[in-house]
């Protein structure tokens, strides 16, 4: 190192002292090469590390951008969230002063009489609310139809098996199956929401989101009730409004649901009450048991939760994690407050594959009309849509009737 310092700093040499030129000595050359290699390695490390930092920074910024757009994990994602905000802004402008220019440009359709179809994002938010309030709406099959009055599909009333045959053997004609037609008409459901002038004048208030939440809650309650007990006249037909019988699938009318009696009038049987729940499970064919759920309200669940088997063990088990459903005899329980309380002859418990057993039909979009005249100084908001529902497979749903037989 003395040699290096001497050669790097000749001005520091002692007066009158001269030393030989050591720059080309073997040791000096080796050290010089080592320093150059070390500098080159550092430059390579700095370049690589800088590139990695840049990549990580870009990835983090992209993630933050996605999170800021998406909002909560459970909400709409990405572009859908941006579109939803724009739609709510357009609805708010329409409600406040009747300016429908943005709404027209974003709407999927319009009515010459002043009704406008709500955009797909808002309709989707309302549909999600219906599913939250009405468990059967979440469990059932859902079909979207266009400009039609309903939905129809054929079904076989008699179940025909496939038959084996040799490669060159003749095929005998099978019995002609009986074909039925499932027809689910669309029905109009509407709600009215008045808005005060003060609320309309409050520019900071998210009027679009507020209206969406109000009409979604109203639609959800009414639709959920119809899916359970609707008459089928100007409204969906509910699962509890079909004919019922004790006969099994092979002998019962194709238009009736099978019920299992609880064994007591307005109560479970006094002895071995759990047996009837087991009977419900095995009255359902295996193909439907795979995706089966229990359906009951909280009052009924409070009684079922106390039932035990012959060994003193509870039939009911809580969900293993947050958000997981409770289980009854190994099958998930959905709480639907539209199901009736236990009383004499009530049909308070349903069990089955509701995706196969019940079909909900709806026309995309929601119509809305602004009425500033009939409730002055308030503005009345009128919204309506078309929905239908009916049992589509009677073998897929079983009921418990709280009766002796």
Tab-separated table of C-alpha atoms in Angstrom:
chain	number	residue	atom	x	y	z
A	1	UNK	CA	0.000	0.000	0.000
A	2	UNK	CA	3.033	2.334	0.531
A	3	UNK	CA	3.912	1.874	-3.089
A	4	UNK	CA	0.371	2.721	-4.123
A	5	UNK	CA	0.237	5.854	-2.029
A	6	UNK	CA	3.624	6.930	-3.303
A	7	UNK	CA	2.611	6.525	-6.903
A	8	UNK	CA	-0.853	8.031	-6.456
A	9	UNK	CA	0.442	11.030	-4.528
A	10	UNK	CA	3.921	12.033	-5.750
A	11	UNK	CA	3.611	15.449	-4.152
A	12	UNK	CA	3.858	13.781	-0.762
A	13	UNK	CA	7.317	12.277	-1.374
A	14	UNK	CA	10.118	13.430	1.031
A	15	UNK	CA	12.307	16.277	-0.325
A	16	UNK	CA	15.208	15.023	-2.404
A	17	UNK	CA	14.076	11.452	-2.256
A	18	UNK	CA	13.618	9.487	-5.427
A	19	UNK	CA	12.306	5.988	-5.824
A	20	UNK	CA	12.191	3.728	-8.794
A	21	UNK	CA	9.041	3.601	-10.924
A	22	UNK	CA	7.071	0.694	-9.486
A	23	UNK	CA	3.959	1.065	-11.603
A	24	UNK	CA	4.855	-1.907	-13.743
A	25	UNK	CA	5.958	-4.217	-10.929
A	26	UNK	CA	4.017	-7.542	-10.789
A	27	UNK	CA	2.496	-6.836	-7.371
A	28	UNK	CA	1.233	-3.415	-8.384
A	29	UNK	CA	-0.289	-4.770	-11.604
A	30	UNK	CA	-2.107	-7.516	-9.680
A	31	UNK	CA	-3.576	-5.060	-7.179
A	32	UNK	CA	-4.608	-2.708	-9.962
A	33	UNK	CA	-6.422	-5.515	-11.766
A	34	UNK	CA	-8.105	-6.533	-8.523
A	35	UNK	CA	-9.377	-3.004	-7.912
A	36	UNK	CA	-10.627	-2.702	-11.475
A	37	UNK	CA	-12.469	-6.045	-11.182
A	38	UNK	CA	-13.980	-4.950	-7.879
A	39	UNK	CA	-15.171	-1.686	-9.422
A	40	UNK	CA	-16.638	-3.522	-12.394
A	41	UNK	CA	-18.468	-5.966	-10.088
A	42	UNK	CA	-19.874	-3.077	-8.050
A	43	UNK	CA	-21.145	-1.346	-11.184
A	44	UNK	CA	-22.808	-4.602	-12.292
A	45	UNK	CA	-24.397	-5.026	-8.827
A	46	UNK	CA	-25.629	-1.429	-8.815
A	47	UNK	CA	-27.196	-1.850	-12.261
A	48	UNK	CA	-28.909	-5.126	-11.344
A	49	UNK	CA	-30.075	-3.889	-7.935
A	50	UNK	CA	-31.410	-0.672	-9.466
A	51	UNK	CA	-33.387	-2.640	-12.038
A	52	UNK	CA	-34.854	-4.859	-9.309
A	53	UNK	CA	-35.832	-1.833	-7.237
A	54	UNK	CA	-37.479	-0.254	-10.261
A	55	UNK	CA	-39.429	-3.441	-11.028
A	56	UNK	CA	-40.609	-3.739	-7.415
A	57	UNK	CA	-41.629	-0.072	-7.351
A	58	UNK	CA	-43.588	-0.415	-10.583
A	59	UNK	CA	-45.297	-3.576	-9.304
A	60	UNK	CA	-46.229	-1.857	-6.022
A	61	UNK	CA	-47.583	1.193	-7.827
A	62	UNK	CA	-49.655	-1.026	-10.123
A	63	UNK	CA	-51.045	-2.904	-7.115
A	64	UNK	CA	-51.902	0.326	-5.303
A	65	UNK	CA	-53.656	1.570	-8.434
A	66	UNK	CA	-55.728	-1.616	-8.672
A	67	UNK	CA	-56.643	-1.445	-4.990
A	68	UNK	CA	-57.666	2.195	-5.269
A	69	UNK	CA	-59.913	1.315	-8.189
A	70	UNK	CA	-61.330	-1.854	-6.730
A	71	UNK	CA	-62.104	-0.640	-3.232
A	72	UNK	CA	-62.962	-3.427	-0.755
A	73	UNK	CA	-62.321	-6.998	-1.852
A	74	UNK	CA	-66.035	-7.828	-1.772
A	75	UNK	CA	-67.057	-4.912	-3.954
A	76	UNK	CA	-67.044	-4.416	-7.715
A	77	UNK	CA	-63.617	-4.750	-9.284
A	78	UNK	CA	-61.516	-2.574	-11.538
A	79	UNK	CA	-63.355	-0.919	-14.362
A	80	UNK	CA	-66.717	-2.027	-12.925
A	81	UNK	CA	-66.154	0.158	-9.859
A	82	UNK	CA	-65.282	3.150	-12.039
A	83	UNK	CA	-68.352	2.548	-14.208
A	84	UNK	CA	-70.573	2.200	-11.137
A	85	UNK	CA	-69.392	5.560	-9.794
A	86	UNK	CA	-70.098	7.193	-13.151
A	87	UNK	CA	-73.558	5.635	-13.256
A	88	UNK	CA	-74.379	6.836	-9.752
A	89	UNK	CA	-73.244	10.324	-10.706
A	90	UNK	CA	-75.504	10.248	-13.778
A	91	UNK	CA	-78.471	9.039	-11.714
A	92	UNK	CA	-77.862	11.796	-9.148
A	93	UNK	CA	-77.869	14.439	-11.907
A	94	UNK	CA	-81.123	13.005	-13.266
A	95	UNK	CA	-82.768	13.057	-9.837
A	96	UNK	CA	-81.603	16.504	-8.813
A	97	UNK	CA	-82.622	18.534	-11.829
A	98	UNK	CA	-83.938	16.129	-14.457
A	99	UNK	CA	-80.728	16.277	-16.500
A	100	UNK	CA	-80.816	12.940	-18.306
A	101	UNK	CA	-78.053	13.602	-20.833
A	102	UNK	CA	-75.443	11.487	-19.011
A	103	UNK	CA	-78.022	8.854	-18.181
A	104	UNK	CA	-79.101	8.524	-21.802
A	105	UNK	CA	-75.529	8.146	-22.987
A	106	UNK	CA	-74.829	5.380	-20.463
A	107	UNK	CA	-78.196	3.613	-20.503
A	108	UNK	CA	-78.673	0.353	-22.360
A	109	UNK	CA	-82.144	1.449	-23.446
A	110	UNK	CA	-84.774	4.143	-22.985
A	111	UNK	CA	-88.518	4.485	-22.919
A	112	UNK	CA	-90.195	7.267	-24.928
A	113	UNK	CA	-92.599	7.863	-22.024
A	114	UNK	CA	-89.786	8.971	-19.754
A	115	UNK	CA	-88.504	5.719	-18.254
A	116	UNK	CA	-84.842	4.871	-18.500
A	117	UNK	CA	-83.204	1.509	-18.056
A	118	UNK	CA	-80.713	1.518	-15.231
A	119	UNK	CA	-77.249	0.594	-16.416
A	120	UNK	CA	-75.920	-2.960	-15.936
A	121	UNK	CA	-73.582	-2.071	-13.053
A	122	UNK	CA	-76.342	-0.635	-10.871
A	123	UNK	CA	-78.714	-3.467	-11.760
A	124	UNK	CA	-75.979	-5.886	-10.702
A	125	UNK	CA	-75.591	-4.121	-7.355
A	126	UNK	CA	-79.331	-4.383	-6.741
A	127	UNK	CA	-79.293	-8.073	-7.694
A	128	UNK	CA	-76.520	-8.686	-5.149
A	129	UNK	CA	-78.606	-6.978	-2.472
A	130	UNK	CA	-81.549	-9.252	-3.260
A	131	UNK	CA	-79.268	-12.262	-2.768
A	132	UNK	CA	-78.032	-10.945	0.576
A	133	UNK	CA	-81.547	-10.429	1.928
A	134	UNK	CA	-83.118	-13.527	0.352
A	135	UNK	CA	-81.073	-16.741	0.730
A	136	UNK	CA	-83.277	-18.632	-1.717
A	137	UNK	CA	-82.411	-16.019	-4.344
A	138	UNK	CA	-78.753	-16.887	-3.743
A	139	UNK	CA	-79.330	-20.645	-3.862
A	140	UNK	CA	-81.692	-20.775	-6.848
A	141	UNK	CA	-80.824	-20.921	-10.529
A	142	UNK	CA	-81.040	-17.514	-12.198
A	143	UNK	CA	-81.885	-16.973	-15.879
A	144	UNK	CA	-81.674	-13.641	-17.718
A	145	UNK	CA	-84.060	-13.111	-20.627
A	146	UNK	CA	-84.237	-10.332	-23.194
A	147	UNK	CA	-87.358	-8.865	-24.736
A	148	UNK	CA	-89.661	-11.715	-23.765
A	149	UNK	CA	-92.650	-12.198	-21.493
A	150	UNK	CA	-91.116	-15.156	-19.703
A	151	UNK	CA	-88.938	-18.221	-19.918
A	152	UNK	CA	-89.869	-21.685	-21.166
A	153	UNK	CA	-87.986	-24.972	-21.290
A	154	UNK	CA	-89.136	-28.577	-21.863
A	155	UNK	CA	-88.705	-31.278	-19.249
A	156	UNK	CA	-89.391	-35.008	-19.065
A	157	UNK	CA	-92.227	-36.086	-16.795
A	158	UNK	CA	-91.056	-39.713	-17.122
A	159	UNK	CA	-87.417	-40.660	-16.641
A	160	UNK	CA	-86.155	-42.889	-19.482
A	161	UNK	CA	-82.991	-44.956	-18.969
A	162	UNK	CA	-80.394	-45.650	-21.660
A	163	UNK	CA	-80.206	-49.271	-22.851
A	164	UNK	CA	-77.269	-51.479	-23.862
A	165	UNK	CA	-77.074	-52.982	-27.313
A	166	UNK	CA	-74.705	-55.042	-29.447
A	167	UNK	CA	-72.855	-53.348	-32.295
A	168	UNK	CA	-75.009	-54.921	-35.014
A	169	UNK	CA	-78.090	-55.767	-32.943
A	170	UNK	CA	-81.382	-54.098	-33.765
A	171	UNK	CA	-82.576	-51.329	-31.466
A	172	UNK	CA	-86.102	-51.656	-30.146
A	173	UNK	CA	-88.113	-48.472	-29.842
A	174	UNK	CA	-88.262	-47.087	-26.325
A	175	UNK	CA	-91.478	-45.908	-24.770
A	176	UNK	CA	-92.190	-42.347	-25.824
A	177	UNK	CA	-91.385	-40.102	-22.853
A	178	UNK	CA	-93.957	-37.666	-21.539
A	179	UNK	CA	-92.727	-34.142	-22.139
A	180	UNK	CA	-93.857	-31.165	-20.089
A	181	UNK	CA	-93.166	-27.472	-20.544
A	182	UNK	CA	-91.855	-25.323	-17.733
A	183	UNK	CA	-93.195	-21.835	-18.284
A	184	UNK	CA	-92.163	-19.020	-15.927
A	185	UNK	CA	-93.785	-15.672	-16.789
A	186	UNK	CA	-92.212	-12.334	-15.929
A	187	UNK	CA	-94.073	-10.118	-13.459
A	188	UNK	CA	-93.609	-6.413	-12.853
A	189	UNK	CA	-92.469	-5.246	-9.442
A	190	UNK	CA	-92.170	-1.553	-8.616
A	191	UNK	CA	-91.314	0.766	-5.766
A	192	UNK	CA	-91.519	4.502	-5.152
A	193	UNK	CA	-88.966	6.507	-3.239
A	194	UNK	CA	-89.660	10.183	-2.426
A	195	UNK	CA	-86.646	12.463	-2.103
A	196	UNK	CA	-86.773	15.720	-0.165
A	197	UNK	CA	-85.766	18.945	-1.838
A	198	UNK	CA	-83.169	19.516	0.871
A	199	UNK	CA	-81.537	16.222	-0.010
A	200	UNK	CA	-81.591	17.120	-3.691
A	201	UNK	CA	-79.895	20.440	-2.930
A	202	UNK	CA	-77.080	18.792	-0.950
A	203	UNK	CA	-74.406	18.432	-3.593
A	204	UNK	CA	-71.990	16.527	-1.348
A	205	UNK	CA	-74.524	13.758	-0.684
A	206	UNK	CA	-74.094	10.589	-2.790
A	207	UNK	CA	-77.665	10.546	-4.037
A	208	UNK	CA	-77.096	7.795	-6.594
A	209	UNK	CA	-75.792	5.328	-3.988
A	210	UNK	CA	-78.542	6.277	-1.523
A	211	UNK	CA	-81.302	5.630	-4.076
A	212	UNK	CA	-79.683	2.359	-5.095
A	213	UNK	CA	-79.602	1.096	-1.500
A	214	UNK	CA	-83.212	2.095	-0.815
A	215	UNK	CA	-84.773	0.507	-3.875
A	216	UNK	CA	-82.540	-2.572	-3.583
A	217	UNK	CA	-83.749	-3.200	-0.024
A	218	UNK	CA	-87.398	-2.825	-1.058
A	219	UNK	CA	-87.045	-5.115	-4.060
A	220	UNK	CA	-85.145	-7.668	-1.972
A	221	UNK	CA	-87.835	-7.955	0.712
A	222	UNK	CA	-90.722	-8.280	-1.742
A	223	UNK	CA	-88.964	-10.657	-4.116
A	224	UNK	CA	-87.674	-12.817	-1.276
A	225	UNK	CA	-91.184	-13.186	0.147
A	226	UNK	CA	-92.570	-14.148	-3.269
A	227	UNK	CA	-89.903	-16.806	-3.855
A	228	UNK	CA	-91.060	-18.510	-0.633
A	229	UNK	CA	-94.827	-18.035	-0.577
A	230	UNK	CA	-95.822	-16.136	-3.731
A	231	UNK	CA	-99.154	-17.094	-5.293
A	232	UNK	CA	-97.973	-17.182	-8.898
A	233	UNK	CA	-100.650	-14.630	-9.842
A	234	UNK	CA	-98.998	-11.330	-10.916
A	235	UNK	CA	-95.987	-12.467	-8.852
A	236	UNK	CA	-93.575	-15.425	-8.723
A	237	UNK	CA	-94.854	-18.714	-7.316
A	238	UNK	CA	-93.059	-19.679	-4.135
A	239	UNK	CA	-91.847	-23.089	-3.031
A	240	UNK	CA	-94.609	-23.274	-0.387
A	241	UNK	CA	-97.455	-22.671	-2.824
A	242	UNK	CA	-97.439	-25.994	-4.667
A	243	UNK	CA	-99.558	-29.031	-3.925
A	244	UNK	CA	-97.943	-31.340	-1.370
A	245	UNK	CA	-98.157	-35.088	-0.779
A	246	UNK	CA	-96.451	-37.792	1.261
A	247	UNK	CA	-95.856	-39.964	-1.819
A	248	UNK	CA	-92.316	-40.527	-3.043
A	249	UNK	CA	-90.838	-39.344	-6.324
A	250	UNK	CA	-91.913	-42.351	-8.377
A	251	UNK	CA	-95.603	-42.205	-7.390
A	252	UNK	CA	-96.269	-38.539	-6.633
A	253	UNK	CA	-97.734	-36.092	-9.125
A	254	UNK	CA	-94.997	-34.306	-11.065
A	255	UNK	CA	-96.493	-30.970	-10.000
A	256	UNK	CA	-96.419	-31.633	-6.241
A	257	UNK	CA	-93.719	-31.501	-3.568
A	258	UNK	CA	-93.184	-34.294	-1.083
A	259	UNK	CA	-93.482	-33.509	2.616
A	260	UNK	CA	-92.420	-35.386	5.718
A	261	UNK	CA	-94.600	-34.935	8.799
A	262	UNK	CA	-92.796	-33.815	11.961
A	263	UNK	CA	-94.846	-36.213	14.087
A	264	UNK	CA	-96.499	-33.578	16.260
A	265	UNK	CA	-99.145	-30.901	15.727
A	266	UNK	CA	-97.218	-27.650	15.458
A	267	UNK	CA	-94.138	-29.254	16.994
A	268	UNK	CA	-91.516	-31.940	16.604
A	269	UNK	CA	-92.419	-35.436	17.724
A	270	UNK	CA	-92.054	-35.933	21.462
A	271	UNK	CA	-89.905	-39.016	20.949
A	272	UNK	CA	-86.861	-39.116	18.667
A	273	UNK	CA	-87.637	-35.799	16.913
A	274	UNK	CA	-84.378	-35.932	14.955
A	275	UNK	CA	-85.530	-39.016	13.057
A	276	UNK	CA	-87.819	-36.932	10.869
A	277	UNK	CA	-84.948	-34.713	9.779
A	278	UNK	CA	-83.001	-37.810	8.792
A	279	UNK	CA	-86.055	-38.985	6.841
A	280	UNK	CA	-86.026	-35.687	4.919
A	281	UNK	CA	-82.412	-36.186	3.908
A	282	UNK	CA	-82.902	-39.673	2.546
A	283	UNK	CA	-86.188	-38.856	0.847
A	284	UNK	CA	-84.031	-36.756	-1.489
A	285	UNK	CA	-82.321	-38.628	-4.299
A	286	UNK	CA	-78.485	-38.771	-4.101
A	287	UNK	CA	-78.086	-36.609	-7.212
A	288	UNK	CA	-79.801	-33.762	-5.335
A	289	UNK	CA	-78.272	-34.444	-1.911
A	290	UNK	CA	-74.794	-33.481	-3.146
A	291	UNK	CA	-75.684	-29.774	-3.288
A	292	UNK	CA	-78.489	-29.735	-0.734
A	293	UNK	CA	-79.162	-27.017	1.860
A	294	UNK	CA	-81.599	-26.590	4.714
A	295	UNK	CA	-83.869	-23.546	4.599
A	296	UNK	CA	-85.627	-22.185	7.712
A	297	UNK	CA	-86.075	-18.969	9.671
A	298	UNK	CA	-84.357	-18.017	12.924
A	299	UNK	CA	-87.263	-19.066	15.152
A	300	UNK	CA	-87.242	-22.561	13.691
A	301	UNK	CA	-83.443	-22.716	13.828
A	302	UNK	CA	-83.606	-21.886	17.537
A	303	UNK	CA	-85.631	-25.038	18.138
A	304	UNK	CA	-83.673	-27.262	15.768
A	305	UNK	CA	-80.400	-26.199	17.380
A	306	UNK	CA	-81.472	-27.856	20.654
A	307	UNK	CA	-82.114	-31.284	19.127
A	308	UNK	CA	-79.758	-34.143	20.052
A	309	UNK	CA	-79.201	-37.664	18.825
A	310	UNK	CA	-79.508	-40.830	20.900
A	311	UNK	CA	-75.980	-40.325	22.254
A	312	UNK	CA	-76.776	-36.827	23.508
A	313	UNK	CA	-74.830	-35.061	20.752
A	314	UNK	CA	-76.246	-31.952	19.106
A	315	UNK	CA	-77.363	-32.363	15.502
A	316	UNK	CA	-76.371	-28.752	14.833
A	317	UNK	CA	-72.749	-27.677	14.425
A	318	UNK	CA	-71.478	-24.135	14.007
A	319	UNK	CA	-69.432	-23.095	10.996
A	320	UNK	CA	-65.739	-23.876	11.406
A	321	UNK	CA	-64.654	-20.400	10.284
A	322	UNK	CA	-66.084	-16.927	9.916
A	323	UNK	CA	-68.426	-16.774	6.954
A	324	UNK	CA	-68.906	-20.537	6.834
A	325	UNK	CA	-72.508	-21.796	7.184
A	326	UNK	CA	-73.818	-23.712	10.156
A	327	UNK	CA	-74.417	-27.410	9.509
A	328	UNK	CA	-77.379	-29.604	10.385
A	329	UNK	CA	-76.652	-33.309	10.037
A	330	UNK	CA	-73.744	-32.348	7.793
A	331	UNK	CA	-75.655	-30.047	5.411
A	332	UNK	CA	-75.469	-26.207	5.305
A	333	UNK	CA	-78.277	-24.175	6.862
A	334	UNK	CA	-79.543	-21.008	5.131
A	335	UNK	CA	-81.547	-18.601	7.294
A	336	UNK	CA	-84.473	-17.162	5.364
A	337	UNK	CA	-86.765	-15.049	7.515
A	338	UNK	CA	-89.545	-15.389	4.940
A	339	UNK	CA	-89.998	-19.039	5.949
A	340	UNK	CA	-92.915	-19.423	8.404
A	341	UNK	CA	-92.586	-19.972	12.142
A	342	UNK	CA	-93.451	-23.400	13.488
A	343	UNK	CA	-97.203	-23.725	13.998
A	344	UNK	CA	-99.943	-26.255	13.295
A	345	UNK	CA	-99.556	-27.602	9.733
A	346	UNK	CA	-96.821	-25.079	8.888
A	347	UNK	CA	-94.202	-25.886	6.264
A	348	UNK	CA	-91.341	-24.408	8.238
A	349	UNK	CA	-88.346	-26.398	6.974
A	350	UNK	CA	-87.244	-27.063	3.406
A	351	UNK	CA	-84.355	-29.248	2.309
A	352	UNK	CA	-83.007	-29.739	-1.177
A	353	UNK	CA	-80.914	-28.663	-4.114
A	354	UNK	CA	-82.496	-25.284	-4.771
A	355	UNK	CA	-80.371	-24.587	-7.836
A	356	UNK	CA	-82.048	-27.541	-9.506
A	357	UNK	CA	-85.357	-27.077	-7.768
A	358	UNK	CA	-86.148	-23.371	-8.206
A	359	UNK	CA	-85.591	-21.012	-11.137
A	360	UNK	CA	-85.635	-17.214	-11.001
A	361	UNK	CA	-86.113	-15.361	-14.277
A	362	UNK	CA	-85.419	-11.670	-14.697
A	363	UNK	CA	-85.156	-9.087	-17.411
A	364	UNK	CA	-81.858	-7.173	-17.228
A	365	UNK	CA	-82.001	-3.576	-16.124
A	366	UNK	CA	-84.361	-1.437	-14.090
A	367	UNK	CA	-86.644	1.277	-15.403
A	368	UNK	CA	-86.878	4.544	-13.522
A	369	UNK	CA	-89.011	7.651	-13.849
A	370	UNK	CA	-88.587	11.043	-12.165
A	371	UNK	CA	-91.827	12.648	-10.985
A	372	UNK	CA	-91.407	16.212	-9.627
A	373	UNK	CA	-95.131	17.053	-9.686
A	374	UNK	CA	-97.344	14.731	-7.631
A	375	UNK	CA	-95.572	15.194	-4.253
A	376	UNK	CA	-94.333	18.788	-4.451
A	377	UNK	CA	-91.959	20.016	-3.094
A	378	UNK	CA	-90.573	16.479	-3.004
A	379	UNK	CA	-89.458	14.564	-6.071
A	380	UNK	CA	-90.802	11.035	-6.359
A	381	UNK	CA	-88.546	8.390	-7.801
A	382	UNK	CA	-90.384	5.487	-9.460
A	383	UNK	CA	-88.460	2.301	-10.261
A	384	UNK	CA	-89.639	-1.016	-11.621
A	385	UNK	CA	-88.323	-4.228	-13.092
A	386	UNK	CA	-89.608	-7.605	-14.301
A	387	UNK	CA	-88.982	-10.817	-12.364
A	388	UNK	CA	-90.471	-14.319	-12.294
A	389	UNK	CA	-89.884	-17.503	-10.358
A	390	UNK	CA	-91.216	-21.036	-9.961
A	391	UNK	CA	-90.283	-24.549	-8.882
A	392	UNK	CA	-88.514	-26.182	-11.818
A	393	UNK	CA	-87.835	-29.662	-10.365
A	394	UNK	CA	-90.259	-30.970	-7.747
A	395	UNK	CA	-88.045	-33.952	-6.873
A	396	UNK	CA	-85.227	-31.625	-5.765
A	397	UNK	CA	-87.037	-30.044	-2.770
A	398	UNK	CA	-88.546	-31.692	0.326
A	399	UNK	CA	-90.653	-29.983	2.996
A	400	UNK	CA	-91.373	-30.668	6.652
A	401	UNK	CA	-94.989	-30.218	7.689
A	402	UNK	CA	-95.479	-29.721	11.415
A	403	UNK	CA	-98.326	-32.140	11.833
A	404	UNK	CA	-98.899	-35.620	13.190
A	405	UNK	CA	-99.238	-37.005	9.664
